[in-house]
Every structure is written in C-alpha cells, then in structure tokens.
Amino acid sequence: PHATCPRPLRWLTARIRSLPAPAVDAGLAIIFLGAVVTERLRNPLPLGLLSVVAAILTLALAISLALRRRVPFTAFAIATAALCAGSLLHVPSVFSPLANQICVYSVGAYASRARARWAVPIIVAGVLLYFAGTPGPDQLDAEMVEVLLVWLATWAVGYTVARRRDEQDRARVATARQVVAEERVRISRELHD
C-alpha cells in the first residue's frame, strides 16, 4: 500500500505512526476544534445561552476525540450525547458527525467485547435522536437509514480490527509458550543424557 502513495504522504504517514497514541488523539481533537472555530467564525451563532451550549458540546466532542483510545466507551457515549444534543438544539457543526464517527470506530476497535457490543443499540438510538432534531422533507428517512448503515459499518470495521488484533495476540502467546515448552524439553533431554 505504501508503494502507491506519493513520497511526502508516505513520510507523513510514517511520522504519524511513530507518535504516541495520546499525542495523535490530542492532535485530532485540536484539528476538530480548529475546524469548528473556523466554521463558527464564518457562520456565527447568535450570542447567548445557545452559543455557550454549542461551545460546551464542541468541547465535549473534542475531549471525546482526545480520550477515544483510553476510555473508548465513555468517549463514544459522550460524543453521541453531544452530537444528539447539538442536533436537538439546532446548533450542530458540520464536523460534529465526523468526530462522532471516529468515536464509533474507536469503541469498536478499543473497547472490550462486551462494551463494544453495547455500542450498537446506542448507535441506533443516537442516529434516531440526531435525525429527530433535523427538520426536513420526507427524504430524511432514506438519509437516516443510510447514515445508520454507515455508522454501523464504521463500528463493524473497528470491531473486526480489534478481534483480529486479539487473535494475533493469542497466536503470539501460543507461539511463545510452544517455544518455551520445546526449550524445556531440549534442556531436559540434555540433562538426561
């Protein structure tokens, strides 16, 4: 896959992978905040309580991005609640769904199996709540189903990655145990001889 990437992109990808995960997640949160601030400067919300609430919801989403690997289920739940609240109050950013989608992937990829599975009903409820706050024509139903399928697919990709990682870890442990057992047998034979 790296052979098809342009050289600067390969360099950037390698640099990002070499960074500690918390630094990458903090960077992601900062990029999200910068994007939302830019959006709000171009299309400001009316001053007042609603703009304060919108800022708090944006901060909640940014914190969720920053903590998505350390506490994936909590980060996902907070991001989903913030996204839904923004929609119901009619103050969502165009970047808020993307932040939530990253947390959806993260809960599948980094949470325990049980917690990751609990994310599925929350995803469904979150998408329904998000669209409950979105006024619009009848085509909204089709869009809601489409978004739900994309969010569930995003979760499934994360969940599959985690299960594959678990299998690789189990295979490594089994191989290490087998090597140790073979070494013990070899030492035992040498002592016996």
mmCIF file of C-alpha atoms in Angstrom:
data_model
loop_
_atom_site.group_PDB
_atom_site.id
_atom_site.type_symbol
_atom_site.label_atom_id
_atom_site.label_comp_id
_atom_site.label_asym_id
_atom_site.label_seq_id
_atom_site.Cartn_x
_atom_site.Cartn_y
_atom_site.Cartn_z
ATOM 1 C CA PRO A 1 0.000 0.000 0.000
ATOM 2 C CA HIS A 2 2.868 2.406 0.694
ATOM 3 C CA ALA A 3 4.331 1.889 -2.784
ATOM 4 C CA THR A 4 1.315 3.608 -4.349
ATOM 5 C CA CYS A 5 1.432 6.634 -2.004
ATOM 6 C CA PRO A 6 3.405 9.708 -3.033
ATOM 7 C CA ARG A 7 6.668 10.069 -1.130
ATOM 8 C CA PRO A 8 5.606 13.030 1.092
ATOM 9 C CA LEU A 9 2.427 11.181 2.074
ATOM 10 C CA ARG A 10 4.448 8.067 2.987
ATOM 11 C CA TRP A 11 6.731 10.229 5.108
ATOM 12 C CA LEU A 12 3.779 11.873 6.856
ATOM 13 C CA THR A 13 2.077 8.522 7.492
ATOM 14 C CA ALA A 14 5.280 7.085 8.943
ATOM 15 C CA ARG A 15 5.726 10.140 11.194
ATOM 16 C CA ILE A 16 2.157 9.932 12.487
ATOM 17 C CA ARG A 17 2.517 6.204 13.215
ATOM 18 C CA SER A 18 5.696 6.873 15.177
ATOM 19 C CA LEU A 19 3.895 9.292 17.520
ATOM 20 C CA PRO A 20 2.398 8.060 20.788
ATOM 21 C CA ALA A 21 -1.347 7.381 20.528
ATOM 22 C CA PRO A 22 -2.322 10.080 23.079
ATOM 23 C CA ALA A 23 -0.437 12.693 21.023
ATOM 24 C CA VAL A 24 -2.237 11.626 17.833
ATOM 25 C CA ASP A 25 -5.611 11.752 19.592
ATOM 26 C CA ALA A 26 -4.857 15.169 21.108
ATOM 27 C CA GLY A 27 -3.858 16.399 17.645
ATOM 28 C CA LEU A 28 -7.107 15.074 16.237
ATOM 29 C CA ALA A 29 -9.041 16.949 18.929
ATOM 30 C CA ILE A 30 -7.149 20.169 18.175
ATOM 31 C CA ILE A 31 -7.799 19.840 14.440
ATOM 32 C CA PHE A 32 -11.507 19.288 15.190
ATOM 33 C CA LEU A 33 -11.623 22.373 17.422
ATOM 34 C CA GLY A 34 -9.853 24.445 14.766
ATOM 35 C CA ALA A 35 -12.306 23.312 12.096
ATOM 36 C CA VAL A 36 -15.340 24.133 14.269
ATOM 37 C CA VAL A 37 -13.936 27.536 15.281
ATOM 38 C CA THR A 38 -13.335 28.347 11.610
ATOM 39 C CA GLU A 39 -16.884 27.250 10.790
ATOM 40 C CA ARG A 40 -18.328 29.360 13.622
ATOM 41 C CA LEU A 41 -16.330 32.406 12.523
ATOM 42 C CA ARG A 42 -17.789 32.092 9.009
ATOM 43 C CA ASN A 43 -21.322 31.321 10.229
ATOM 44 C CA PRO A 44 -21.607 32.625 13.796
ATOM 45 C CA LEU A 45 -24.368 31.535 16.106
ATOM 46 C CA PRO A 46 -26.444 34.268 17.760
ATOM 47 C CA LEU A 47 -24.836 35.343 21.017
ATOM 48 C CA GLY A 48 -26.483 33.980 24.119
ATOM 49 C CA LEU A 49 -27.036 30.779 26.011
ATOM 50 C CA LEU A 50 -27.343 28.700 22.831
ATOM 51 C CA SER A 51 -23.876 29.698 21.633
ATOM 52 C CA VAL A 52 -22.429 28.813 25.067
ATOM 53 C CA VAL A 53 -24.134 25.411 24.929
ATOM 54 C CA ALA A 54 -22.806 24.880 21.395
ATOM 55 C CA ALA A 55 -19.275 25.671 22.629
ATOM 56 C CA ILE A 56 -19.654 23.208 25.512
ATOM 57 C CA LEU A 57 -20.893 20.485 23.139
ATOM 58 C CA THR A 58 -17.938 21.168 20.830
ATOM 59 C CA LEU A 59 -15.545 20.841 23.763
ATOM 60 C CA ALA A 60 -17.232 17.571 24.779
ATOM 61 C CA LEU A 61 -16.688 16.194 21.284
ATOM 62 C CA ALA A 62 -13.052 17.335 21.280
ATOM 63 C CA ILE A 63 -12.428 15.721 24.671
ATOM 64 C CA SER A 64 -14.045 12.531 23.364
ATOM 65 C CA LEU A 65 -11.611 12.508 20.454
ATOM 66 C CA ALA A 66 -8.681 13.039 22.803
ATOM 67 C CA LEU A 67 -9.772 10.153 25.065
ATOM 68 C CA ARG A 68 -11.089 7.774 22.415
ATOM 69 C CA ARG A 69 -8.430 5.080 22.997
ATOM 70 C CA ARG A 70 -8.018 5.432 26.772
ATOM 71 C CA VAL A 71 -11.732 5.246 27.644
ATOM 72 C CA PRO A 72 -13.383 4.297 24.345
ATOM 73 C CA PHE A 73 -16.883 3.538 25.570
ATOM 74 C CA THR A 74 -17.114 6.669 27.708
ATOM 75 C CA ALA A 75 -15.705 8.814 24.890
ATOM 76 C CA PHE A 76 -18.189 7.292 22.448
ATOM 77 C CA ALA A 77 -21.163 7.808 24.809
ATOM 78 C CA ILE A 78 -20.193 11.446 25.457
ATOM 79 C CA ALA A 79 -19.642 12.122 21.756
ATOM 80 C CA THR A 80 -23.003 10.605 20.866
ATOM 81 C CA ALA A 81 -24.799 12.594 23.570
ATOM 82 C CA ALA A 82 -23.086 15.823 22.448
ATOM 83 C CA LEU A 83 -23.928 15.187 18.786
ATOM 84 C CA CYS A 84 -27.589 14.460 19.579
ATOM 85 C CA ALA A 85 -27.891 17.470 21.895
ATOM 86 C CA GLY A 86 -26.430 19.721 19.201
ATOM 87 C CA SER A 87 -28.932 18.413 16.679
ATOM 88 C CA LEU A 88 -31.911 18.717 19.017
ATOM 89 C CA LEU A 89 -30.897 22.297 19.875
ATOM 90 C CA HIS A 90 -30.223 23.019 16.178
ATOM 91 C CA VAL A 91 -26.588 24.025 16.780
ATOM 92 C CA PRO A 92 -24.559 21.140 15.357
ATOM 93 C CA SER A 93 -21.355 21.782 13.497
ATOM 94 C CA VAL A 94 -20.870 20.110 10.138
ATOM 95 C CA PHE A 95 -17.791 18.495 11.731
ATOM 96 C CA SER A 96 -19.631 17.027 14.744
ATOM 97 C CA PRO A 97 -20.855 13.889 12.931
ATOM 98 C CA LEU A 98 -17.308 13.173 11.756
ATOM 99 C CA ALA A 99 -15.994 13.429 15.335
ATOM 100 C CA ASN A 100 -18.743 11.081 16.475
ATOM 101 C CA GLN A 101 -17.991 8.644 13.678
ATOM 102 C CA ILE A 102 -14.338 8.479 14.765
ATOM 103 C CA CYS A 103 -15.554 7.642 18.288
ATOM 104 C CA VAL A 104 -17.886 4.985 16.842
ATOM 105 C CA TYR A 105 -14.898 3.332 15.150
ATOM 106 C CA SER A 106 -12.871 3.667 18.352
ATOM 107 C CA VAL A 107 -15.448 1.984 20.579
ATOM 108 C CA GLY A 108 -15.458 -0.979 18.198
ATOM 109 C CA ALA A 109 -11.669 -1.074 17.982
ATOM 110 C CA TYR A 110 -10.564 -0.328 21.549
ATOM 111 C CA ALA A 111 -13.376 -1.206 23.965
ATOM 112 C CA SER A 112 -13.802 -4.647 25.492
ATOM 113 C CA ARG A 113 -16.018 -7.033 23.542
ATOM 114 C CA ALA A 114 -18.970 -6.535 25.892
ATOM 115 C CA ARG A 115 -18.763 -2.748 25.874
ATOM 116 C CA ALA A 116 -18.221 -2.664 22.133
ATOM 117 C CA ARG A 117 -21.389 -4.692 21.652
ATOM 118 C CA TRP A 118 -23.343 -2.304 23.887
ATOM 119 C CA ALA A 119 -22.389 0.446 21.477
ATOM 120 C CA VAL A 120 -24.674 -0.931 18.755
ATOM 121 C CA PRO A 121 -28.011 -0.025 20.420
ATOM 122 C CA ILE A 122 -26.546 3.344 21.400
ATOM 123 C CA ILE A 123 -25.568 3.955 17.765
ATOM 124 C CA VAL A 124 -29.124 3.185 16.646
ATOM 125 C CA ALA A 125 -30.646 5.408 19.343
ATOM 126 C CA GLY A 126 -28.116 8.157 18.591
ATOM 127 C CA VAL A 127 -28.875 8.215 14.878
ATOM 128 C CA LEU A 128 -32.632 8.291 15.579
ATOM 129 C CA LEU A 129 -32.195 11.145 18.075
ATOM 130 C CA TYR A 130 -29.893 13.059 15.751
ATOM 131 C CA PHE A 131 -32.455 12.946 12.956
ATOM 132 C CA ALA A 132 -35.296 13.771 15.348
ATOM 133 C CA GLY A 133 -33.640 17.170 15.703
ATOM 134 C CA THR A 134 -33.177 17.633 11.971
ATOM 135 C CA PRO A 135 -36.148 19.308 10.298
ATOM 136 C CA GLY A 136 -36.593 18.418 6.693
ATOM 137 C CA PRO A 137 -38.574 16.710 3.955
ATOM 138 C CA ASP A 138 -39.580 13.070 3.644
ATOM 139 C CA GLN A 139 -36.214 12.125 2.100
ATOM 140 C CA LEU A 140 -34.899 12.347 5.661
ATOM 141 C CA ASP A 141 -35.995 8.741 6.282
ATOM 142 C CA ALA A 142 -33.768 7.447 3.480
ATOM 143 C CA GLU A 143 -30.884 9.603 4.681
ATOM 144 C CA MET A 144 -31.367 8.350 8.242
ATOM 145 C CA VAL A 145 -31.194 4.715 7.109
ATOM 146 C CA GLU A 146 -28.108 5.494 5.032
ATOM 147 C CA VAL A 147 -26.361 7.204 7.961
ATOM 148 C CA LEU A 148 -27.327 4.369 10.304
ATOM 149 C CA LEU A 149 -25.826 1.818 7.919
ATOM 150 C CA VAL A 150 -22.615 3.845 7.572
ATOM 151 C CA TRP A 151 -22.286 4.234 11.365
ATOM 152 C CA LEU A 152 -22.890 0.509 11.919
ATOM 153 C CA ALA A 153 -20.363 -0.332 9.199
ATOM 154 C CA THR A 154 -17.837 2.013 10.847
ATOM 155 C CA TRP A 155 -18.379 0.245 14.168
ATOM 156 C CA ALA A 156 -18.077 -3.158 12.461
ATOM 157 C CA VAL A 157 -14.735 -2.230 10.909
ATOM 158 C CA GLY A 158 -13.399 -1.179 14.321
ATOM 159 C CA TYR A 159 -14.780 -4.311 15.970
ATOM 160 C CA THR A 160 -13.250 -6.537 13.281
ATOM 161 C CA VAL A 161 -9.866 -4.825 13.655
ATOM 162 C CA ALA A 162 -9.984 -5.442 17.417
ATOM 163 C CA ARG A 163 -10.921 -9.103 17.054
ATOM 164 C CA ARG A 164 -8.135 -9.632 14.501
ATOM 165 C CA ARG A 165 -5.688 -7.942 16.896
ATOM 166 C CA ASP A 166 -6.914 -10.258 19.706
ATOM 167 C CA GLU A 167 -6.360 -13.322 17.506
ATOM 168 C CA GLN A 168 -2.839 -12.172 16.624
ATOM 169 C CA ASP A 169 -2.059 -11.628 20.311
ATOM 170 C CA ARG A 170 -3.340 -15.105 21.186
ATOM 171 C CA ALA A 171 -1.282 -16.629 18.368
ATOM 172 C CA ARG A 172 1.855 -14.804 19.611
ATOM 173 C CA VAL A 173 1.297 -16.048 23.164
ATOM 174 C CA ALA A 174 0.694 -19.606 21.935
ATOM 175 C CA THR A 175 3.863 -19.484 19.828
ATOM 176 C CA ALA A 176 5.887 -18.145 22.771
ATOM 177 C CA ARG A 177 4.545 -20.908 25.031
ATOM 178 C CA GLN A 178 5.383 -23.523 22.419
ATOM 179 C CA VAL A 179 8.948 -22.201 22.110
ATOM 180 C CA VAL A 180 9.359 -22.279 25.901
ATOM 181 C CA ALA A 181 7.959 -25.821 26.074
ATOM 182 C CA GLU A 182 10.279 -27.017 23.299
ATOM 183 C CA GLU A 183 13.254 -25.396 25.035
ATOM 184 C CA ARG A 184 12.346 -27.131 28.302
ATOM 185 C CA VAL A 185 12.133 -30.477 26.506
ATOM 186 C CA ARG A 186 15.528 -29.850 24.876
ATOM 187 C CA ILE A 187 17.129 -28.923 28.214
ATOM 188 C CA SER A 188 15.508 -31.916 29.873
ATOM 189 C CA ARG A 189 16.971 -34.239 27.216
ATOM 190 C CA GLU A 190 20.410 -32.727 27.580
ATOM 191 C CA LEU A 191 20.289 -33.154 31.368
ATOM 192 C CA HIS A 192 19.084 -36.735 30.986
ATOM 193 C CA ASP A 193 21.872 -37.582 28.536
#
